[in-house]
Amino acid sequence: NKLGYIGLYDGNISFLGDDKLAIMTNSEVLILDLEDNEDAEISQRISNGDHMYVRRLIGDRYGKYIVSVFETAVCVYDAESGTLLHEFEAPENMEVQSDDILFRGAKEFILIYGSDILEEEKADFEFRVMDLETGNMITQFNVPQGRLAAVDVAYDAVYVAVNGDNKELVSIFDTVDDAMVYCYDAKTGAKRWEHYVEEEFINQIVVPYQDYECFLFESYAQITALDAKTGELVGRFGFSGTITEIFPLQTPDSYVVFTKDGRRVNFIPKQNYNVENVGKFVA
């Protein structure tokens, strides 16, 4: 109520560490102090400057940085002082892919640029791993064009899933283009492996922890497991209902799979182990 109506939507609100909240409006970013868990007070206001078309706000888990994503620019601020640290402009005829910007540890984050929506000739996606302290680029690599399905990072790798760019696709019953999954070295940008997926639409990927061997991707009611180091097929596993989420457990290569029809399944791909937990959950 104190803030008035600011038109909140998914993407323009983010936690900063454990005790602050950042909210983006059309003109500024508001930092709210949540330390006492009662009244949230505005502790900082950061102007958006000349930028318009706010697309996303991202805070890092340590509460140190705020990243404001616009259509053709990304601004990085110090969360304590509100100082603008870095401003990155998109290359000509390209836009920021706002849903796929990721922090990597405490000092790095990944910028992704794609073709302007009005461009007829689509260019490859351009990935840049940036140093948050200096603003310098650590490495850069390109990913073939398509529909960017999912991007995530592991301790030393960047995983990318790209669906086919079937412009006639209007429902899941239409013919689906082929998809690709890629693994890149996070330090050098070198491609480690790629995996071709015939006539599937990838919804999500699950990256391995440091000592895990499997990499997973999901397409509606099916999970495909790949060897995380080589990209070779481990197995394909069907489920009776549409998969909503996959969570890795602390036991290496063990997962819990949730489906839309209320099933909760323990899943170990390399052992072909798939056991449903008795009892429903609320999706």
Short mmCIF file of N, CA and C in Angstrom, two decimals, residues 128-268:
data_model
loop_
_atom_site.label_atom_id
_atom_site.label_comp_id
_atom_site.label_asym_id
_atom_site.label_seq_id
_atom_site.Cartn_x
_atom_site.Cartn_y
_atom_site.Cartn_z
N ARG A 128 27.86 -14.53 -23.71
CA ARG A 128 29.04 -13.89 -23.16
C ARG A 128 29.09 -14.14 -21.65
N VAL A 129 30.20 -14.71 -21.18
CA VAL A 129 30.42 -14.89 -19.75
C VAL A 129 31.17 -13.66 -19.26
N MET A 130 30.55 -12.90 -18.33
CA MET A 130 31.08 -11.62 -17.91
C MET A 130 31.60 -11.67 -16.47
N ASP A 131 32.65 -10.91 -16.22
CA ASP A 131 33.19 -10.74 -14.87
C ASP A 131 32.44 -9.57 -14.22
N LEU A 132 31.73 -9.83 -13.12
CA LEU A 132 30.93 -8.79 -12.49
C LEU A 132 31.78 -7.73 -11.78
N GLU A 133 32.98 -8.09 -11.37
CA GLU A 133 33.81 -7.11 -10.67
C GLU A 133 34.44 -6.11 -11.63
N THR A 134 34.88 -6.59 -12.79
CA THR A 134 35.57 -5.70 -13.73
C THR A 134 34.71 -5.28 -14.90
N GLY A 135 33.67 -6.03 -15.21
CA GLY A 135 32.87 -5.75 -16.40
C GLY A 135 33.47 -6.32 -17.66
N ASN A 136 34.59 -7.01 -17.54
CA ASN A 136 35.25 -7.58 -18.71
C ASN A 136 34.62 -8.91 -19.11
N MET A 137 34.75 -9.24 -20.38
CA MET A 137 34.24 -10.50 -20.89
C MET A 137 35.28 -11.60 -20.67
N ILE A 138 34.86 -12.69 -20.04
CA ILE A 138 35.75 -13.82 -19.79
C ILE A 138 35.87 -14.69 -21.03
N THR A 139 34.73 -14.99 -21.63
CA THR A 139 34.73 -15.77 -22.86
C THR A 139 33.43 -15.53 -23.61
N GLN A 140 33.41 -15.94 -24.85
CA GLN A 140 32.23 -15.77 -25.72
C GLN A 140 32.10 -16.99 -26.61
N PHE A 141 30.85 -17.40 -26.87
CA PHE A 141 30.63 -18.47 -27.82
C PHE A 141 29.25 -18.30 -28.44
N ASN A 142 29.05 -18.88 -29.61
CA ASN A 142 27.79 -18.79 -30.33
C ASN A 142 27.06 -20.13 -30.30
N VAL A 143 25.74 -20.07 -30.22
CA VAL A 143 24.89 -21.25 -30.24
C VAL A 143 23.95 -21.12 -31.44
N PRO A 144 23.83 -22.17 -32.26
CA PRO A 144 22.97 -22.10 -33.45
C PRO A 144 21.54 -21.66 -33.11
N GLN A 145 20.94 -20.92 -34.02
CA GLN A 145 19.62 -20.33 -33.81
C GLN A 145 18.54 -21.40 -33.68
N GLY A 146 17.42 -20.96 -33.17
CA GLY A 146 16.24 -21.79 -32.93
C GLY A 146 15.41 -21.13 -31.85
N ARG A 147 14.62 -21.92 -31.15
CA ARG A 147 13.90 -21.41 -29.98
C ARG A 147 14.69 -21.79 -28.74
N LEU A 148 15.20 -20.80 -28.03
CA LEU A 148 16.00 -21.06 -26.85
C LEU A 148 15.09 -21.66 -25.78
N ALA A 149 15.29 -22.95 -25.47
CA ALA A 149 14.39 -23.65 -24.56
C ALA A 149 14.82 -23.50 -23.11
N ALA A 150 16.10 -23.70 -22.83
CA ALA A 150 16.58 -23.66 -21.45
C ALA A 150 18.09 -23.46 -21.45
N VAL A 151 18.57 -22.75 -20.43
CA VAL A 151 19.99 -22.53 -20.22
C VAL A 151 20.27 -22.67 -18.74
N ASP A 152 21.36 -23.36 -18.39
CA ASP A 152 21.75 -23.45 -16.99
C ASP A 152 23.25 -23.69 -16.90
N VAL A 153 23.80 -23.47 -15.71
CA VAL A 153 25.24 -23.60 -15.52
C VAL A 153 25.54 -24.64 -14.45
N ALA A 154 26.63 -25.36 -14.63
CA ALA A 154 27.19 -26.23 -13.61
C ALA A 154 28.49 -25.58 -13.14
N TYR A 155 29.26 -26.29 -12.35
CA TYR A 155 30.47 -25.69 -11.78
C TYR A 155 31.49 -25.32 -12.85
N ASP A 156 31.49 -26.02 -14.00
CA ASP A 156 32.49 -25.73 -15.02
C ASP A 156 31.91 -25.73 -16.43
N ALA A 157 30.59 -25.76 -16.56
CA ALA A 157 29.98 -25.91 -17.89
C ALA A 157 28.72 -25.08 -18.01
N VAL A 158 28.38 -24.77 -19.26
CA VAL A 158 27.12 -24.11 -19.60
C VAL A 158 26.33 -25.06 -20.49
N TYR A 159 25.10 -25.37 -20.09
CA TYR A 159 24.24 -26.28 -20.86
C TYR A 159 23.13 -25.47 -21.53
N VAL A 160 22.90 -25.76 -22.81
CA VAL A 160 21.91 -25.02 -23.59
C VAL A 160 21.05 -25.99 -24.38
N ALA A 161 19.73 -25.81 -24.31
CA ALA A 161 18.80 -26.59 -25.13
C ALA A 161 18.09 -25.65 -26.09
N VAL A 162 18.06 -26.02 -27.37
CA VAL A 162 17.45 -25.20 -28.41
C VAL A 162 16.44 -26.04 -29.17
N ASN A 163 15.19 -25.59 -29.19
CA ASN A 163 14.16 -26.27 -29.97
C ASN A 163 14.19 -25.78 -31.41
N GLY A 164 13.65 -26.59 -32.31
CA GLY A 164 13.56 -26.19 -33.70
C GLY A 164 12.65 -24.99 -33.87
N ASP A 165 12.94 -24.16 -34.84
CA ASP A 165 12.20 -22.91 -35.05
C ASP A 165 11.08 -23.14 -36.06
N ASN A 166 10.09 -23.94 -35.68
CA ASN A 166 8.94 -24.22 -36.54
C ASN A 166 7.92 -23.11 -36.40
N LYS A 167 7.90 -22.19 -37.36
CA LYS A 167 7.03 -21.02 -37.26
C LYS A 167 5.56 -21.36 -37.45
N GLU A 168 5.25 -22.55 -37.95
CA GLU A 168 3.87 -22.96 -38.17
C GLU A 168 3.28 -23.67 -36.95
N LEU A 169 4.10 -23.88 -35.93
CA LEU A 169 3.66 -24.63 -34.77
C LEU A 169 2.60 -23.84 -34.00
N VAL A 170 1.40 -24.40 -33.89
CA VAL A 170 0.32 -23.74 -33.16
C VAL A 170 -0.19 -24.58 -32.00
N SER A 171 0.17 -25.85 -31.95
CA SER A 171 -0.21 -26.71 -30.83
C SER A 171 0.78 -27.86 -30.75
N ILE A 172 0.73 -28.61 -29.64
CA ILE A 172 1.66 -29.71 -29.47
C ILE A 172 1.33 -30.88 -30.39
N PHE A 173 0.17 -30.79 -31.07
CA PHE A 173 -0.21 -31.87 -31.98
C PHE A 173 0.35 -31.65 -33.39
N ASP A 174 0.91 -30.45 -33.63
CA ASP A 174 1.55 -30.20 -34.91
C ASP A 174 2.90 -30.91 -34.96
N THR A 175 3.45 -31.00 -36.16
CA THR A 175 4.79 -31.58 -36.29
C THR A 175 5.81 -30.70 -35.58
N VAL A 176 6.60 -31.29 -34.70
CA VAL A 176 7.60 -30.56 -33.95
C VAL A 176 8.95 -30.72 -34.62
N ASP A 177 9.68 -29.62 -34.72
CA ASP A 177 11.02 -29.68 -35.29
C ASP A 177 11.97 -30.45 -34.38
N ASP A 178 13.14 -30.78 -34.92
CA ASP A 178 14.17 -31.41 -34.12
C ASP A 178 14.78 -30.40 -33.15
N ALA A 179 15.37 -30.88 -32.08
CA ALA A 179 15.99 -30.03 -31.07
C ALA A 179 17.45 -30.42 -30.90
N MET A 180 18.20 -29.54 -30.22
CA MET A 180 19.61 -29.80 -29.96
C MET A 180 19.92 -29.43 -28.51
N VAL A 181 20.84 -30.20 -27.92
CA VAL A 181 21.36 -29.89 -26.60
C VAL A 181 22.87 -29.72 -26.73
N TYR A 182 23.41 -28.64 -26.11
CA TYR A 182 24.83 -28.35 -26.21
C TYR A 182 25.44 -28.21 -24.82
N CYS A 183 26.72 -28.56 -24.71
CA CYS A 183 27.49 -28.33 -23.49
C CYS A 183 28.76 -27.57 -23.86
N TYR A 184 28.99 -26.43 -23.19
CA TYR A 184 30.16 -25.59 -23.45
C TYR A 184 31.00 -25.45 -22.19
N ASP A 185 32.30 -25.31 -22.37
CA ASP A 185 33.20 -25.05 -21.25
C ASP A 185 32.98 -23.61 -20.78
N ALA A 186 32.72 -23.42 -19.48
CA ALA A 186 32.38 -22.10 -18.96
C ALA A 186 33.58 -21.14 -18.96
N LYS A 187 34.79 -21.65 -19.00
CA LYS A 187 35.97 -20.78 -18.97
C LYS A 187 36.48 -20.44 -20.36
N THR A 188 36.45 -21.42 -21.27
CA THR A 188 37.03 -21.21 -22.60
C THR A 188 35.98 -20.96 -23.67
N GLY A 189 34.73 -21.37 -23.44
CA GLY A 189 33.69 -21.26 -24.45
C GLY A 189 33.72 -22.38 -25.47
N ALA A 190 34.65 -23.31 -25.34
CA ALA A 190 34.75 -24.41 -26.29
C ALA A 190 33.56 -25.37 -26.13
N LYS A 191 33.05 -25.85 -27.25
CA LYS A 191 31.94 -26.81 -27.20
C LYS A 191 32.48 -28.19 -26.84
N ARG A 192 31.95 -28.76 -25.76
CA ARG A 192 32.38 -30.09 -25.33
C ARG A 192 31.63 -31.18 -26.07
N TRP A 193 30.32 -31.00 -26.20
CA TRP A 193 29.54 -31.99 -26.95
C TRP A 193 28.20 -31.40 -27.37
N GLU A 194 27.55 -32.08 -28.29
CA GLU A 194 26.20 -31.73 -28.69
C GLU A 194 25.40 -33.02 -28.87
N HIS A 195 24.08 -32.90 -28.64
CA HIS A 195 23.21 -34.08 -28.73
C HIS A 195 21.99 -33.72 -29.55
N TYR A 196 21.78 -34.48 -30.61
CA TYR A 196 20.66 -34.26 -31.52
C TYR A 196 19.41 -34.98 -31.01
N VAL A 197 18.27 -34.29 -31.01
CA VAL A 197 17.01 -34.85 -30.53
C VAL A 197 15.98 -34.75 -31.65
N GLU A 198 15.50 -35.89 -32.11
CA GLU A 198 14.60 -35.91 -33.26
C GLU A 198 13.15 -35.69 -32.84
N GLU A 199 12.53 -34.67 -33.45
CA GLU A 199 11.11 -34.38 -33.28
C GLU A 199 10.67 -34.38 -31.82
N GLU A 200 11.32 -33.53 -31.04
CA GLU A 200 10.93 -33.33 -29.65
C GLU A 200 10.97 -31.85 -29.32
N PHE A 201 10.18 -31.46 -28.33
CA PHE A 201 10.16 -30.08 -27.84
C PHE A 201 10.60 -30.11 -26.39
N ILE A 202 11.78 -29.59 -26.11
CA ILE A 202 12.36 -29.64 -24.77
C ILE A 202 11.77 -28.54 -23.90
N ASN A 203 11.35 -28.91 -22.69
CA ASN A 203 10.78 -27.94 -21.75
C ASN A 203 11.76 -27.49 -20.69
N GLN A 204 12.56 -28.41 -20.17
CA GLN A 204 13.49 -28.04 -19.10
C GLN A 204 14.70 -28.96 -19.12
N ILE A 205 15.77 -28.48 -18.49
CA ILE A 205 16.98 -29.27 -18.33
C ILE A 205 17.35 -29.29 -16.86
N VAL A 206 18.07 -30.33 -16.44
CA VAL A 206 18.54 -30.47 -15.07
C VAL A 206 20.04 -30.72 -15.13
N VAL A 207 20.82 -29.75 -14.65
CA VAL A 207 22.28 -29.86 -14.75
C VAL A 207 22.81 -30.70 -13.59
N PRO A 208 23.95 -31.36 -13.78
CA PRO A 208 24.51 -32.19 -12.71
C PRO A 208 25.27 -31.35 -11.70
N TYR A 209 25.33 -31.83 -10.46
CA TYR A 209 26.26 -31.28 -9.49
C TYR A 209 27.66 -31.77 -9.85
N GLN A 210 28.65 -31.27 -9.13
CA GLN A 210 30.04 -31.54 -9.50
C GLN A 210 30.35 -33.04 -9.59
N ASP A 211 29.79 -33.84 -8.68
CA ASP A 211 30.12 -35.26 -8.67
C ASP A 211 29.01 -36.13 -9.29
N TYR A 212 28.08 -35.50 -10.01
CA TYR A 212 27.01 -36.25 -10.67
C TYR A 212 27.43 -36.61 -12.09
N GLU A 213 26.92 -37.70 -12.59
CA GLU A 213 27.32 -38.17 -13.91
C GLU A 213 26.28 -37.90 -14.99
N CYS A 214 25.02 -37.67 -14.60
CA CYS A 214 23.94 -37.54 -15.57
C CYS A 214 23.50 -36.10 -15.77
N PHE A 215 23.16 -35.80 -17.01
CA PHE A 215 22.50 -34.56 -17.39
C PHE A 215 21.12 -34.94 -17.94
N LEU A 216 20.07 -34.26 -17.52
CA LEU A 216 18.72 -34.63 -17.92
C LEU A 216 18.05 -33.51 -18.72
N PHE A 217 17.22 -33.90 -19.68
CA PHE A 217 16.28 -32.93 -20.26
C PHE A 217 14.92 -33.60 -20.38
N GLU A 218 13.88 -32.76 -20.34
CA GLU A 218 12.50 -33.26 -20.25
C GLU A 218 11.66 -32.70 -21.38
N SER A 219 10.84 -33.57 -21.97
CA SER A 219 9.90 -33.16 -23.00
C SER A 219 8.54 -33.79 -22.70
N TYR A 220 7.70 -33.02 -22.01
CA TYR A 220 6.35 -33.42 -21.61
C TYR A 220 6.37 -34.66 -20.72
N ALA A 221 6.18 -35.86 -21.21
CA ALA A 221 6.09 -37.05 -20.35
C ALA A 221 7.32 -37.93 -20.48
N GLN A 222 8.44 -37.36 -20.90
CA GLN A 222 9.64 -38.17 -21.10
C GLN A 222 10.88 -37.45 -20.59
N ILE A 223 11.76 -38.22 -19.93
CA ILE A 223 13.05 -37.70 -19.50
C ILE A 223 14.14 -38.44 -20.26
N THR A 224 15.09 -37.69 -20.80
CA THR A 224 16.26 -38.28 -21.45
C THR A 224 17.47 -37.98 -20.59
N ALA A 225 18.26 -39.01 -20.28
CA ALA A 225 19.47 -38.86 -19.48
C ALA A 225 20.69 -39.01 -20.39
N LEU A 226 21.62 -38.07 -20.28
CA LEU A 226 22.87 -38.10 -21.03
C LEU A 226 24.04 -38.14 -20.06
N ASP A 227 25.16 -38.68 -20.53
CA ASP A 227 26.38 -38.60 -19.76
C ASP A 227 26.84 -37.14 -19.76
N ALA A 228 27.02 -36.56 -18.58
CA ALA A 228 27.32 -35.13 -18.48
C ALA A 228 28.65 -34.75 -19.12
N LYS A 229 29.60 -35.67 -19.17
CA LYS A 229 30.92 -35.36 -19.71
C LYS A 229 31.01 -35.56 -21.22
N THR A 230 30.24 -36.53 -21.75
CA THR A 230 30.38 -36.88 -23.16
C THR A 230 29.14 -36.57 -24.00
N GLY A 231 27.98 -36.45 -23.37
CA GLY A 231 26.73 -36.25 -24.10
C GLY A 231 26.14 -37.53 -24.65
N GLU A 232 26.76 -38.67 -24.35
CA GLU A 232 26.24 -39.95 -24.85
C GLU A 232 24.96 -40.32 -24.12
N LEU A 233 24.08 -41.03 -24.83
CA LEU A 233 22.79 -41.40 -24.28
C LEU A 233 22.93 -42.44 -23.16
N VAL A 234 22.33 -42.14 -22.00
CA VAL A 234 22.24 -43.09 -20.90
C VAL A 234 20.93 -43.85 -20.97
N GLY A 235 19.85 -43.14 -21.27
CA GLY A 235 18.55 -43.79 -21.39
C GLY A 235 17.42 -42.78 -21.56
N ARG A 236 16.27 -43.30 -22.03
CA ARG A 236 15.06 -42.49 -22.18
C ARG A 236 13.97 -43.13 -21.34
N PHE A 237 13.25 -42.30 -20.56
CA PHE A 237 12.33 -42.83 -19.56
C PHE A 237 10.98 -42.13 -19.69
N GLY A 238 9.93 -42.92 -19.90
CA GLY A 238 8.59 -42.37 -20.07
C GLY A 238 7.82 -42.34 -18.75
N PHE A 239 6.96 -41.34 -18.60
CA PHE A 239 6.11 -41.20 -17.43
C PHE A 239 4.66 -41.12 -17.88
N SER A 240 3.75 -41.50 -16.99
CA SER A 240 2.33 -41.57 -17.37
C SER A 240 1.69 -40.21 -17.49
N GLY A 241 2.24 -39.20 -16.82
CA GLY A 241 1.66 -37.87 -16.88
C GLY A 241 2.69 -36.83 -17.26
N THR A 242 2.22 -35.65 -17.65
CA THR A 242 3.11 -34.55 -18.00
C THR A 242 3.98 -34.17 -16.81
N ILE A 243 5.27 -34.04 -17.03
CA ILE A 243 6.22 -33.72 -15.96
C ILE A 243 6.20 -32.22 -15.70
N THR A 244 6.05 -31.85 -14.43
CA THR A 244 6.05 -30.44 -14.07
C THR A 244 7.40 -29.96 -13.54
N GLU A 245 8.10 -30.83 -12.80
CA GLU A 245 9.38 -30.42 -12.23
C GLU A 245 10.23 -31.63 -11.90
N ILE A 246 11.55 -31.43 -11.95
CA ILE A 246 12.53 -32.47 -11.61
C ILE A 246 13.52 -31.86 -10.63
N PHE A 247 13.68 -32.49 -9.47
CA PHE A 247 14.61 -31.98 -8.47
C PHE A 247 15.71 -33.00 -8.19
N PRO A 248 16.98 -32.61 -8.28
CA PRO A 248 18.08 -33.53 -7.92
C PRO A 248 18.19 -33.65 -6.40
N LEU A 249 18.45 -34.85 -5.92
CA LEU A 249 18.66 -35.08 -4.50
C LEU A 249 20.15 -35.03 -4.17
N GLN A 250 20.49 -35.11 -2.89
CA GLN A 250 21.90 -35.06 -2.51
C GLN A 250 22.62 -36.35 -2.89
N THR A 251 21.90 -37.46 -2.97
CA THR A 251 22.51 -38.70 -3.44
C THR A 251 22.82 -38.56 -4.93
N PRO A 252 24.05 -38.80 -5.36
CA PRO A 252 24.41 -38.58 -6.76
C PRO A 252 23.49 -39.29 -7.75
N ASP A 253 23.05 -38.54 -8.75
CA ASP A 253 22.22 -39.04 -9.85
C ASP A 253 20.90 -39.66 -9.37
N SER A 254 20.37 -39.13 -8.28
CA SER A 254 19.04 -39.50 -7.81
C SER A 254 18.15 -38.26 -7.86
N TYR A 255 16.91 -38.43 -8.30
CA TYR A 255 16.03 -37.30 -8.55
C TYR A 255 14.62 -37.60 -8.04
N VAL A 256 13.86 -36.54 -7.81
CA VAL A 256 12.44 -36.67 -7.56
C VAL A 256 11.72 -35.99 -8.73
N VAL A 257 10.77 -36.70 -9.32
CA VAL A 257 10.03 -36.20 -10.47
C VAL A 257 8.57 -35.97 -10.05
N PHE A 258 8.05 -34.79 -10.33
CA PHE A 258 6.66 -34.47 -10.06
C PHE A 258 5.90 -34.39 -11.38
N THR A 259 4.70 -34.98 -11.42
CA THR A 259 3.90 -34.95 -12.64
C THR A 259 2.60 -34.20 -12.40
N LYS A 260 2.00 -33.77 -13.50
CA LYS A 260 0.80 -32.94 -13.42
C LYS A 260 -0.39 -33.68 -12.82
N ASP A 261 -0.40 -35.00 -12.91
CA ASP A 261 -1.52 -35.76 -12.36
C ASP A 261 -1.31 -36.12 -10.89
N GLY A 262 -0.31 -35.51 -10.23
CA GLY A 262 -0.16 -35.67 -8.79
C GLY A 262 0.74 -36.78 -8.34
N ARG A 263 1.61 -37.28 -9.22
CA ARG A 263 2.54 -38.34 -8.83
C ARG A 263 3.88 -37.75 -8.40
N ARG A 264 4.52 -38.42 -7.45
CA ARG A 264 5.86 -38.05 -6.99
C ARG A 264 6.72 -39.31 -7.08
N VAL A 265 7.73 -39.27 -7.94
CA VAL A 265 8.48 -40.48 -8.30
C VAL A 265 9.95 -40.32 -7.96
N ASN A 266 10.51 -41.32 -7.28
CA ASN A 266 11.96 -41.40 -7.10
C ASN A 266 12.57 -41.99 -8.35
N PHE A 267 13.64 -41.36 -8.86
CA PHE A 267 14.15 -41.70 -10.19
C PHE A 267 15.68 -41.72 -10.16
N ILE A 268 16.27 -42.88 -10.55
CA ILE A 268 17.72 -43.02 -10.70
C ILE A 268 17.98 -43.54 -12.12
#
